[in-house]
PDB file of N, CA, C and O in Angstrom:
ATOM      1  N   UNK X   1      -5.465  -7.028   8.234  1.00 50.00           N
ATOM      2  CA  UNK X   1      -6.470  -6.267   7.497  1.00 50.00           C
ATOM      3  C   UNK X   1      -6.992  -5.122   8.345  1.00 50.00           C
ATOM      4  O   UNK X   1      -7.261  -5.321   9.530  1.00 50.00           O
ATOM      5  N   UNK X   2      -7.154  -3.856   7.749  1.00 47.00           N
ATOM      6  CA  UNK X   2      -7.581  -2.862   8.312  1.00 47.00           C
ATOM      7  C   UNK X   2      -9.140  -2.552   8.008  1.00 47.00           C
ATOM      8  O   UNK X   2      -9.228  -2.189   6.835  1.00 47.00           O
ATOM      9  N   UNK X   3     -10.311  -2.565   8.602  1.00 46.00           N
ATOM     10  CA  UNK X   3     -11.520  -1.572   8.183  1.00 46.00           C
ATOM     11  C   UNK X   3     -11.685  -0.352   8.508  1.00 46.00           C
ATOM     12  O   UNK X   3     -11.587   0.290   9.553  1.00 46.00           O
ATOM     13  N   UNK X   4     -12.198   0.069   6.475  1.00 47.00           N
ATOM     14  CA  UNK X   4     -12.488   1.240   6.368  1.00 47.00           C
ATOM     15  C   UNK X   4     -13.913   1.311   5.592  1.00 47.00           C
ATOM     16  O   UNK X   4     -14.168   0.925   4.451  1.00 47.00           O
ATOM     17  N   UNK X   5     -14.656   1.839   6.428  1.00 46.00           N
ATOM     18  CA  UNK X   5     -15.935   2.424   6.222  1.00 46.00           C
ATOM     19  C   UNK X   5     -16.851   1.303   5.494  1.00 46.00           C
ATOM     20  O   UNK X   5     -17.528   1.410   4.471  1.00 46.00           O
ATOM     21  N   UNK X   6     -16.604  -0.084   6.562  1.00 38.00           N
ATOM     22  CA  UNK X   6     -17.234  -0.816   5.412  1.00 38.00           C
ATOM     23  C   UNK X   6     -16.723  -2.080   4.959  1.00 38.00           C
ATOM     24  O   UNK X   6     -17.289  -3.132   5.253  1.00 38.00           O
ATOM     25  N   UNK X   7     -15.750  -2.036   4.302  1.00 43.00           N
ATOM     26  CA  UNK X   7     -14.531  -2.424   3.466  1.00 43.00           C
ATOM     27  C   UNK X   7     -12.936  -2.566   4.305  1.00 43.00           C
ATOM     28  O   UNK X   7     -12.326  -1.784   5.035  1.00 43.00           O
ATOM     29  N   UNK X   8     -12.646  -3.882   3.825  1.00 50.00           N
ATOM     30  CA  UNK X   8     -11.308  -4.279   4.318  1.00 50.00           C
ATOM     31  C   UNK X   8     -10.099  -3.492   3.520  1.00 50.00           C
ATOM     32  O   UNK X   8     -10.264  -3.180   2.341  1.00 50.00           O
ATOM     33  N   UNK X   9      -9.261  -3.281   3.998  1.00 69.00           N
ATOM     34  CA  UNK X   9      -7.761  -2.831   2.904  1.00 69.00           C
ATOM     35  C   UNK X   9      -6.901  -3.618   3.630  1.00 69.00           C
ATOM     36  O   UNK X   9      -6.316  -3.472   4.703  1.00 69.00           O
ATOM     37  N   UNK X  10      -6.966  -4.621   2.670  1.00 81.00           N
ATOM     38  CA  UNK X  10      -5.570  -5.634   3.243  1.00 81.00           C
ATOM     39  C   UNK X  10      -4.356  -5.333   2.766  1.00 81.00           C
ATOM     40  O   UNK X  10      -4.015  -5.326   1.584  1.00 81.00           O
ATOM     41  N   UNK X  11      -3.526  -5.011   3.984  1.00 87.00           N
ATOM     42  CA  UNK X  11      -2.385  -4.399   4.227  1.00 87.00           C
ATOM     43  C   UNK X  11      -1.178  -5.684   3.891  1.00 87.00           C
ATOM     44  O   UNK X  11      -0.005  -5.404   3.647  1.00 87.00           O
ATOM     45  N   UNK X  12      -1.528  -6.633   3.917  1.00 89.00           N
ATOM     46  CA  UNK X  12      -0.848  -7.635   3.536  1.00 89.00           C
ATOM     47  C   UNK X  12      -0.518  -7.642   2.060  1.00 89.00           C
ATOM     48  O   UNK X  12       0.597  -7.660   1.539  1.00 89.00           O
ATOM     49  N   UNK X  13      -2.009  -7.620   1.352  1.00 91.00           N
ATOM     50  CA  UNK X  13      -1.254  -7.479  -0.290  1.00 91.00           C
ATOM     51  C   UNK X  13      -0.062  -6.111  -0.539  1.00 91.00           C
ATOM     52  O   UNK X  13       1.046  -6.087  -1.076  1.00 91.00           O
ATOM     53  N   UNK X  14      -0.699  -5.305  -0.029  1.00 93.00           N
ATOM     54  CA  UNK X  14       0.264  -4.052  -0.229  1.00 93.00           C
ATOM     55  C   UNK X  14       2.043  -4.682  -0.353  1.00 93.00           C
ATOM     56  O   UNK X  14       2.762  -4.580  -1.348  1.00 93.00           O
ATOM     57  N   UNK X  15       2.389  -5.292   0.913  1.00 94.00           N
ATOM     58  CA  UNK X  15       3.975  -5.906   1.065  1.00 94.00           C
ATOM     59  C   UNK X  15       4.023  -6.682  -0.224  1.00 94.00           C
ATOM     60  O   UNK X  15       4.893  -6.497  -1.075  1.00 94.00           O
ATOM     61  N   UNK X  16       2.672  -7.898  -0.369  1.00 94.00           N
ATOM     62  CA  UNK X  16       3.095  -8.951  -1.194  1.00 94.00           C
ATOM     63  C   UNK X  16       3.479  -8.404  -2.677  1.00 94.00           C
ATOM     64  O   UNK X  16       4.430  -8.837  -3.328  1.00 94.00           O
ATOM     65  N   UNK X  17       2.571  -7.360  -3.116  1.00 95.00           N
ATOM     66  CA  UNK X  17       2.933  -6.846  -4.540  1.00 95.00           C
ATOM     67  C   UNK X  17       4.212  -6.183  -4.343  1.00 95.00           C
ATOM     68  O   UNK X  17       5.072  -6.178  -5.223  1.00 95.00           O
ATOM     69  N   UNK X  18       4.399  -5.481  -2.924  1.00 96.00           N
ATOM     70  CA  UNK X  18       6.073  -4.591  -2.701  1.00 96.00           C
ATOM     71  C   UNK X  18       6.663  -5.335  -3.217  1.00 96.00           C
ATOM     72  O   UNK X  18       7.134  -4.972  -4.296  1.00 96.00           O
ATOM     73  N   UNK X  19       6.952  -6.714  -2.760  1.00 96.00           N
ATOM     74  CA  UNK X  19       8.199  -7.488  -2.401  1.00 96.00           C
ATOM     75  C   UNK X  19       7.756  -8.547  -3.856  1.00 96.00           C
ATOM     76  O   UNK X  19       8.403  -9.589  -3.966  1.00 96.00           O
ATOM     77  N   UNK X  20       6.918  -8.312  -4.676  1.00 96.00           N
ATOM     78  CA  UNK X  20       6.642  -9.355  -5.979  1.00 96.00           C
ATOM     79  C   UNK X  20       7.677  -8.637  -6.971  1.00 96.00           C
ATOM     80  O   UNK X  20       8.577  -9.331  -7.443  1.00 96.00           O
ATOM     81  N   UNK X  21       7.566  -6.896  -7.405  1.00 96.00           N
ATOM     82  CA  UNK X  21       7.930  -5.915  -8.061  1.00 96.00           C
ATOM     83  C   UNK X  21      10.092  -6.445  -7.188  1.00 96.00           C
ATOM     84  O   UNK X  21      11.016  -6.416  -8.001  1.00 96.00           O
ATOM     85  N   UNK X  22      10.349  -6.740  -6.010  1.00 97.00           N
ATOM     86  CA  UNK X  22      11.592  -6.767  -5.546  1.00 97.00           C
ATOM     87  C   UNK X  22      12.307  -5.660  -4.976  1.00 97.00           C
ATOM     88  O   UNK X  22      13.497  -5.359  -5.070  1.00 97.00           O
ATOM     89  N   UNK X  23      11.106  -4.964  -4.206  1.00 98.00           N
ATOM     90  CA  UNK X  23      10.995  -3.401  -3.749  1.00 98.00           C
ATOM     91  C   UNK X  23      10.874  -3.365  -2.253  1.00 98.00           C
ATOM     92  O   UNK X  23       9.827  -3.631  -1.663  1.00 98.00           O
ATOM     93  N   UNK X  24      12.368  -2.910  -1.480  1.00 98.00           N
ATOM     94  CA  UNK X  24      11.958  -2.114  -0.460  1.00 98.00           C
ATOM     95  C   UNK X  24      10.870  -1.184   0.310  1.00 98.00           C
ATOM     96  O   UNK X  24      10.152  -0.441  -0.360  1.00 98.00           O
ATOM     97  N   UNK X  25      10.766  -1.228   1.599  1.00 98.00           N
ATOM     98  CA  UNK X  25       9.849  -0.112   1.416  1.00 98.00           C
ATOM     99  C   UNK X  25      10.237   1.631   1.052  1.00 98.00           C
ATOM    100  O   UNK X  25       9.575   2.589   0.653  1.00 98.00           O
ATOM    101  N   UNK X  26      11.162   1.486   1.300  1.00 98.00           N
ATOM    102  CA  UNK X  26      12.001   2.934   1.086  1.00 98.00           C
ATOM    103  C   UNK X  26      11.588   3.156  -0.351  1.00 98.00           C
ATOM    104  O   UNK X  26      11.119   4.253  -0.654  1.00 98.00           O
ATOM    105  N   UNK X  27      11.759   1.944  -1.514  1.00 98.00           N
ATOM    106  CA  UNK X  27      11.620   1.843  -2.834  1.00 98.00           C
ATOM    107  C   UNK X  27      10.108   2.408  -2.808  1.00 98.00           C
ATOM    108  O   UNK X  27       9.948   3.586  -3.129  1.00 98.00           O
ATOM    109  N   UNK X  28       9.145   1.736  -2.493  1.00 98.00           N
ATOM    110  CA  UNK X  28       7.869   1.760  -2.559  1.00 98.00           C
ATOM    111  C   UNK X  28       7.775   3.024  -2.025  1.00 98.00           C
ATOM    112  O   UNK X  28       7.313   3.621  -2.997  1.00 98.00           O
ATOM    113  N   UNK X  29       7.874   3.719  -1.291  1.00 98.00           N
ATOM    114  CA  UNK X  29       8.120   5.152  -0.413  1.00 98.00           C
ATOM    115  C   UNK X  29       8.157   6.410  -1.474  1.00 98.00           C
ATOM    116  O   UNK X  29       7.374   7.350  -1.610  1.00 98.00           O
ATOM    117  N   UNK X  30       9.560   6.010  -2.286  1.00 98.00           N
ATOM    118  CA  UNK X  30      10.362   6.751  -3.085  1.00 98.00           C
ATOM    119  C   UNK X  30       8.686   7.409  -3.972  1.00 98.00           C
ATOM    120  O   UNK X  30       7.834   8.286  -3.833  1.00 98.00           O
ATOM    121  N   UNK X  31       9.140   5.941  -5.130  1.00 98.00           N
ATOM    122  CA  UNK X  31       7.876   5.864  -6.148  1.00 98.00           C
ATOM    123  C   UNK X  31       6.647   6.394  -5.517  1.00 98.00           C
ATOM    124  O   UNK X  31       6.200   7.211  -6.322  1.00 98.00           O
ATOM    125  N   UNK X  32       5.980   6.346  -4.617  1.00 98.00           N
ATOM    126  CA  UNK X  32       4.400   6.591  -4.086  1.00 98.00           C
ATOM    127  C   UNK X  32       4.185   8.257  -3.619  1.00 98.00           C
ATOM    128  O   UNK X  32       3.181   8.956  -3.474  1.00 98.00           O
ATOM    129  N   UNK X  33       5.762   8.523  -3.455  1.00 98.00           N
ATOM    130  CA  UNK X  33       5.564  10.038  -3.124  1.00 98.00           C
ATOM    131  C   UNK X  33       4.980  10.281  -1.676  1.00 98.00           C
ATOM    132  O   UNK X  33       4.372  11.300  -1.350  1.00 98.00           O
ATOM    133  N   UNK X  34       5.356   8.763  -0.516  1.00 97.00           N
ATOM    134  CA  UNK X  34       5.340   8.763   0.771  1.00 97.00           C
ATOM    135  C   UNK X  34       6.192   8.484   1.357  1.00 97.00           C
ATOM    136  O   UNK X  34       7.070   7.878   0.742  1.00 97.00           O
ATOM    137  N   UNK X  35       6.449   8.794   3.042  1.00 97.00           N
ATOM    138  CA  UNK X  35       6.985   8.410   3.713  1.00 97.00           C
ATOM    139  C   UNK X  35       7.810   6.831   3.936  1.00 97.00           C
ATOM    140  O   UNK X  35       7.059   5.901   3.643  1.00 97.00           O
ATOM    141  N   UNK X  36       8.823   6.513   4.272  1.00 98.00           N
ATOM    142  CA  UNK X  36       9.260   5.200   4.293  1.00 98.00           C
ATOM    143  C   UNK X  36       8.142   4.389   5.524  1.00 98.00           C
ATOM    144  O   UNK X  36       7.540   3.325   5.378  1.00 98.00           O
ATOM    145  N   UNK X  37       8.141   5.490   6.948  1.00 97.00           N
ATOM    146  CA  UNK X  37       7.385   5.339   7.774  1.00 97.00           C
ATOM    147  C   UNK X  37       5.887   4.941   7.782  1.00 97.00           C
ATOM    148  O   UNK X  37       5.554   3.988   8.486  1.00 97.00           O
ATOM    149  N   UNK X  38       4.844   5.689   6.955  1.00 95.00           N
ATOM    150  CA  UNK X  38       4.004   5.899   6.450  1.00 95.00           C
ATOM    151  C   UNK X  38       4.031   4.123   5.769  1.00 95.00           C
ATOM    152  O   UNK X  38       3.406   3.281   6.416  1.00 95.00           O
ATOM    153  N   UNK X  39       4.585   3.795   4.810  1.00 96.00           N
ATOM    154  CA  UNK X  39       4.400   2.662   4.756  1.00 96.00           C
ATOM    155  C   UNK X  39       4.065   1.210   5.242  1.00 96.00           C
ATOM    156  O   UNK X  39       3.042   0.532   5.146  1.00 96.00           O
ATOM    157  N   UNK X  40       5.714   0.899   5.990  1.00 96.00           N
ATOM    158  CA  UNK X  40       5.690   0.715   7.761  1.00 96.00           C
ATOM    159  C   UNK X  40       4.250   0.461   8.024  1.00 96.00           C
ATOM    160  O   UNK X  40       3.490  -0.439   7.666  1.00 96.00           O
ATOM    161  N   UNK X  41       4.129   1.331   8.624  1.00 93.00           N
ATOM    162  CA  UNK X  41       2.465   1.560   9.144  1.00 93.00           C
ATOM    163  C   UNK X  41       1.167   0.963   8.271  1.00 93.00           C
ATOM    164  O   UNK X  41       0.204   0.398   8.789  1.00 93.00           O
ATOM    165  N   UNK X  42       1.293   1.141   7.226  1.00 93.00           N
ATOM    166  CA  UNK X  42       0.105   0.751   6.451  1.00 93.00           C
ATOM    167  C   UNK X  42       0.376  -0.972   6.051  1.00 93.00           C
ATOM    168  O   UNK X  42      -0.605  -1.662   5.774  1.00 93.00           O
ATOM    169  N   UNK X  43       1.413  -1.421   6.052  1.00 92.00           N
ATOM    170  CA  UNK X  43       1.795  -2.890   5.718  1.00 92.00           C
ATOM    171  C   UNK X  43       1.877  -3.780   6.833  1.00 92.00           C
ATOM    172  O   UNK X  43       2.105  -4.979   6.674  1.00 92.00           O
ATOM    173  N   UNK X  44       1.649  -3.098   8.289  1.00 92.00           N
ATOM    174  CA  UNK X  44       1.491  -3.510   9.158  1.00 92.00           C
ATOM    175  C   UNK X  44       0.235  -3.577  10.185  1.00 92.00           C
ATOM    176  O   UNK X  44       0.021  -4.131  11.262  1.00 92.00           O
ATOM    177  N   UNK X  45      -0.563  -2.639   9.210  1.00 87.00           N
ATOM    178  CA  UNK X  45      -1.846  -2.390   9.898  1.00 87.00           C
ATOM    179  C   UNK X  45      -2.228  -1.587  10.847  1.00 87.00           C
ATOM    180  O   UNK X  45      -3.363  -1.552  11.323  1.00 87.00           O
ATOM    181  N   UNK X  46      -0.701  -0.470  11.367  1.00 90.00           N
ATOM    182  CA  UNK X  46      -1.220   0.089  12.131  1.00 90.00           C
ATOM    183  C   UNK X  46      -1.856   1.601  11.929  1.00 90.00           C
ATOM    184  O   UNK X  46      -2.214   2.306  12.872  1.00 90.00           O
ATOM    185  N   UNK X  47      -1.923   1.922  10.743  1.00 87.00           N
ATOM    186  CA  UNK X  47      -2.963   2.921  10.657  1.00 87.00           C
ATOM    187  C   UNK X  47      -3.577   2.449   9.156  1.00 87.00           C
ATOM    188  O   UNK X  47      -3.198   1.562   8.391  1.00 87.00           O
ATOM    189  N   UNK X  48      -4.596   3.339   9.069  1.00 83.00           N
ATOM    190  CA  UNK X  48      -5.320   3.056   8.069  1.00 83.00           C
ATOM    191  C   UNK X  48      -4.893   4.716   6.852  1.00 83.00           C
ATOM    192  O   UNK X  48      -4.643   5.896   7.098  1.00 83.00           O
ATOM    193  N   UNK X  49      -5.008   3.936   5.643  1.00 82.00           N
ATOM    194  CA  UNK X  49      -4.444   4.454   4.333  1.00 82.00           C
ATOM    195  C   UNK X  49      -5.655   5.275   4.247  1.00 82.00           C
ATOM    196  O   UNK X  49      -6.714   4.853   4.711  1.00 82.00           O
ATOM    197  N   UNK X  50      -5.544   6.665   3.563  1.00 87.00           N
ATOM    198  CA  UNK X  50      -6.864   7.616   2.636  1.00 87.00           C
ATOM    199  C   UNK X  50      -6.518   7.092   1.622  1.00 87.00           C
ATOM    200  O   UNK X  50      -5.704   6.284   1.175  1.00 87.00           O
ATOM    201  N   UNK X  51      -7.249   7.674   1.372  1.00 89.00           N
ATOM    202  CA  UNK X  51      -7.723   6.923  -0.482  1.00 89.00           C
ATOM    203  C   UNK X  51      -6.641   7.578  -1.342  1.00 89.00           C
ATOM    204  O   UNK X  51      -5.812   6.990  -2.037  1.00 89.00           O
ATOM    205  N   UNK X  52      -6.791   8.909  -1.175  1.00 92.00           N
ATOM    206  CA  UNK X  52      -5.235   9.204  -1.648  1.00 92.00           C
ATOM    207  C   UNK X  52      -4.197   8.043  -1.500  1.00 92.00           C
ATOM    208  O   UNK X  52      -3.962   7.234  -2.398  1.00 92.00           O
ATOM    209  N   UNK X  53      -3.615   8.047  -0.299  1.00 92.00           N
ATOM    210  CA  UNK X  53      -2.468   7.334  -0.406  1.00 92.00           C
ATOM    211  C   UNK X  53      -2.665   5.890  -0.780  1.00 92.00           C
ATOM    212  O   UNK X  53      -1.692   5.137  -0.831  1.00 92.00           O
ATOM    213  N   UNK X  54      -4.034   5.424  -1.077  1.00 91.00           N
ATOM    214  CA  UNK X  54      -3.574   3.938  -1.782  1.00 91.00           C
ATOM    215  C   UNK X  54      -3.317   3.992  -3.052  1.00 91.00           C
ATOM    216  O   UNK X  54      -2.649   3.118  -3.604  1.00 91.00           O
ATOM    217  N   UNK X  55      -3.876   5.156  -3.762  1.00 93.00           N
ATOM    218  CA  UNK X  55      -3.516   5.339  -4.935  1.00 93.00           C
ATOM    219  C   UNK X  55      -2.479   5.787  -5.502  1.00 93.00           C
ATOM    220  O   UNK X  55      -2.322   5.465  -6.679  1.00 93.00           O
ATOM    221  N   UNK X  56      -1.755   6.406  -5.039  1.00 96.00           N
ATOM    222  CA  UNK X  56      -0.806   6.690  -5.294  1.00 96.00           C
ATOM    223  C   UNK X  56       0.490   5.295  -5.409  1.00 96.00           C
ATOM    224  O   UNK X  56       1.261   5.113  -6.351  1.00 96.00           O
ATOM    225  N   UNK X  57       0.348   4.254  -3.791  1.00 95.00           N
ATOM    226  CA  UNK X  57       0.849   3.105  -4.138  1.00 95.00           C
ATOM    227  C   UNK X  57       0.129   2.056  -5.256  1.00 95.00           C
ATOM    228  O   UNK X  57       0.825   1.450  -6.070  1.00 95.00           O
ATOM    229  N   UNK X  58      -0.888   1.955  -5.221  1.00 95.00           N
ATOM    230  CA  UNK X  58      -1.911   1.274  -6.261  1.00 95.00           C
ATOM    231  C   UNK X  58      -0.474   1.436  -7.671  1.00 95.00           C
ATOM    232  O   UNK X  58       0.322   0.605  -8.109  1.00 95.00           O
ATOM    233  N   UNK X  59      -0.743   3.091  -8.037  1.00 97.00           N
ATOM    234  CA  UNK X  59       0.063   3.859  -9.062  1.00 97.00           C
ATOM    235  C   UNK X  59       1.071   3.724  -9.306  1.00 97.00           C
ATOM    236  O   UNK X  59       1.369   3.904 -10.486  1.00 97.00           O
ATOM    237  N   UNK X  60       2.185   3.322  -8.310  1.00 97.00           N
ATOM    238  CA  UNK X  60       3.514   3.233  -7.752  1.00 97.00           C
ATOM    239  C   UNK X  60       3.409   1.979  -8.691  1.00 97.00           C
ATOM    240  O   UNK X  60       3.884   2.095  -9.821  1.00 97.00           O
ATOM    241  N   UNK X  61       2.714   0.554  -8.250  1.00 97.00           N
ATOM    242  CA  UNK X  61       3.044  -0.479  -7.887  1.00 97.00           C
ATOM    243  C   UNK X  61       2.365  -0.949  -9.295  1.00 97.00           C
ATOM    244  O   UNK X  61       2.404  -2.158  -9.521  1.00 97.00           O
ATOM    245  N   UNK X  62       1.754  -0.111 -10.250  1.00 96.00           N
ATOM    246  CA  UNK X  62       1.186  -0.356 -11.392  1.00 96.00           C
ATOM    247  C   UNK X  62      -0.378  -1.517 -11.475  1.00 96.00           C
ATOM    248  O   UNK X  62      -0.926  -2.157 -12.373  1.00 96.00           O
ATOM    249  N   UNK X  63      -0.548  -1.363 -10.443  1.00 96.00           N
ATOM    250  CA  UNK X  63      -1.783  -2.231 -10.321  1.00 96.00           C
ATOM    251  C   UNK X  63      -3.080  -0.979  -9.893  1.00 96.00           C
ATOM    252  O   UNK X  63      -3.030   0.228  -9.659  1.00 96.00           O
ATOM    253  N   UNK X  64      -4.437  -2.219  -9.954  1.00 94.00           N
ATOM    254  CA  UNK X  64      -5.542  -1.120  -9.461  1.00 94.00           C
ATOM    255  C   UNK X  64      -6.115  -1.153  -7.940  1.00 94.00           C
ATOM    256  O   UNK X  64      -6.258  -2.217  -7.339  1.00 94.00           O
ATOM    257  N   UNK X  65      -6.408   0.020  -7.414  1.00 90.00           N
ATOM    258  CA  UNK X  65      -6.805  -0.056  -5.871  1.00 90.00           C
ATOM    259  C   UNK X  65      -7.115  -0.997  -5.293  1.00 90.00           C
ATOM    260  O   UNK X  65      -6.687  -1.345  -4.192  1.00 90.00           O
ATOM    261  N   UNK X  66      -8.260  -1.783  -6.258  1.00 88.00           N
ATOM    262  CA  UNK X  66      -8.930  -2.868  -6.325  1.00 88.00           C
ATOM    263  C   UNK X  66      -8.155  -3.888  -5.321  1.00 88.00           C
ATOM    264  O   UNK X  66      -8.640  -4.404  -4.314  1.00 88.00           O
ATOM    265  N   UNK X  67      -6.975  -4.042  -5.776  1.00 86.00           N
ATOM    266  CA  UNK X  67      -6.210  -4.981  -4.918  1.00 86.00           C
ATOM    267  C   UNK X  67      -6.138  -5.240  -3.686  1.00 86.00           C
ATOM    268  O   UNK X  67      -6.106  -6.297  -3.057  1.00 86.00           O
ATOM    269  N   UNK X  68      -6.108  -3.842  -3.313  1.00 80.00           N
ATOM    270  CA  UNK X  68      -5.789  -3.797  -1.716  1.00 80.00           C
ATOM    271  C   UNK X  68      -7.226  -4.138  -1.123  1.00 80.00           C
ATOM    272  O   UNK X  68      -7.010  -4.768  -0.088  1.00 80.00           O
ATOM    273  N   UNK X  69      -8.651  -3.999  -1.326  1.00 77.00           N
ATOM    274  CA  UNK X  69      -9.417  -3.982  -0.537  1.00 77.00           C
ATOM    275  C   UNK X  69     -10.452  -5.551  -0.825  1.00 77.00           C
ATOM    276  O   UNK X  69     -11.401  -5.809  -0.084  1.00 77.00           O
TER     277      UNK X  69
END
């Protein structure tokens, strides 16, 4: 889990919904309109997501932000 401003964004659900959908991260990458790397990173905790980019996976992954935090 990463904190942001407050608030957790667990980087863990992010993979679990990846890999629920049967999605690479490259897949998840593709769809989100990010980096494969960029992902990587956020499913592992080592940087923290803007709000932009959770939404966009949020969007990707057809669920609401809500999830991740």
């Amino acid at each position: 889990n990463t904190r942001r401003g407050g608030e957790i964004m667990n980087s863990e659900r992010i993979t679990e919904l990846r890999e629920k959908k049967g999605w690479n991260k490259s897949q998840l990458a593709k769809e989100a309109g990010l980096s494969r790397s960029h992902i990587t990173k956020l499913e592992n905790g080592t940087t923290k997501g803007s709000w932009r980019a959770l939404e966009k996976i949020a969007h990707a992954l057809e669920v609401s932000i809500k999830e991740f935090l």
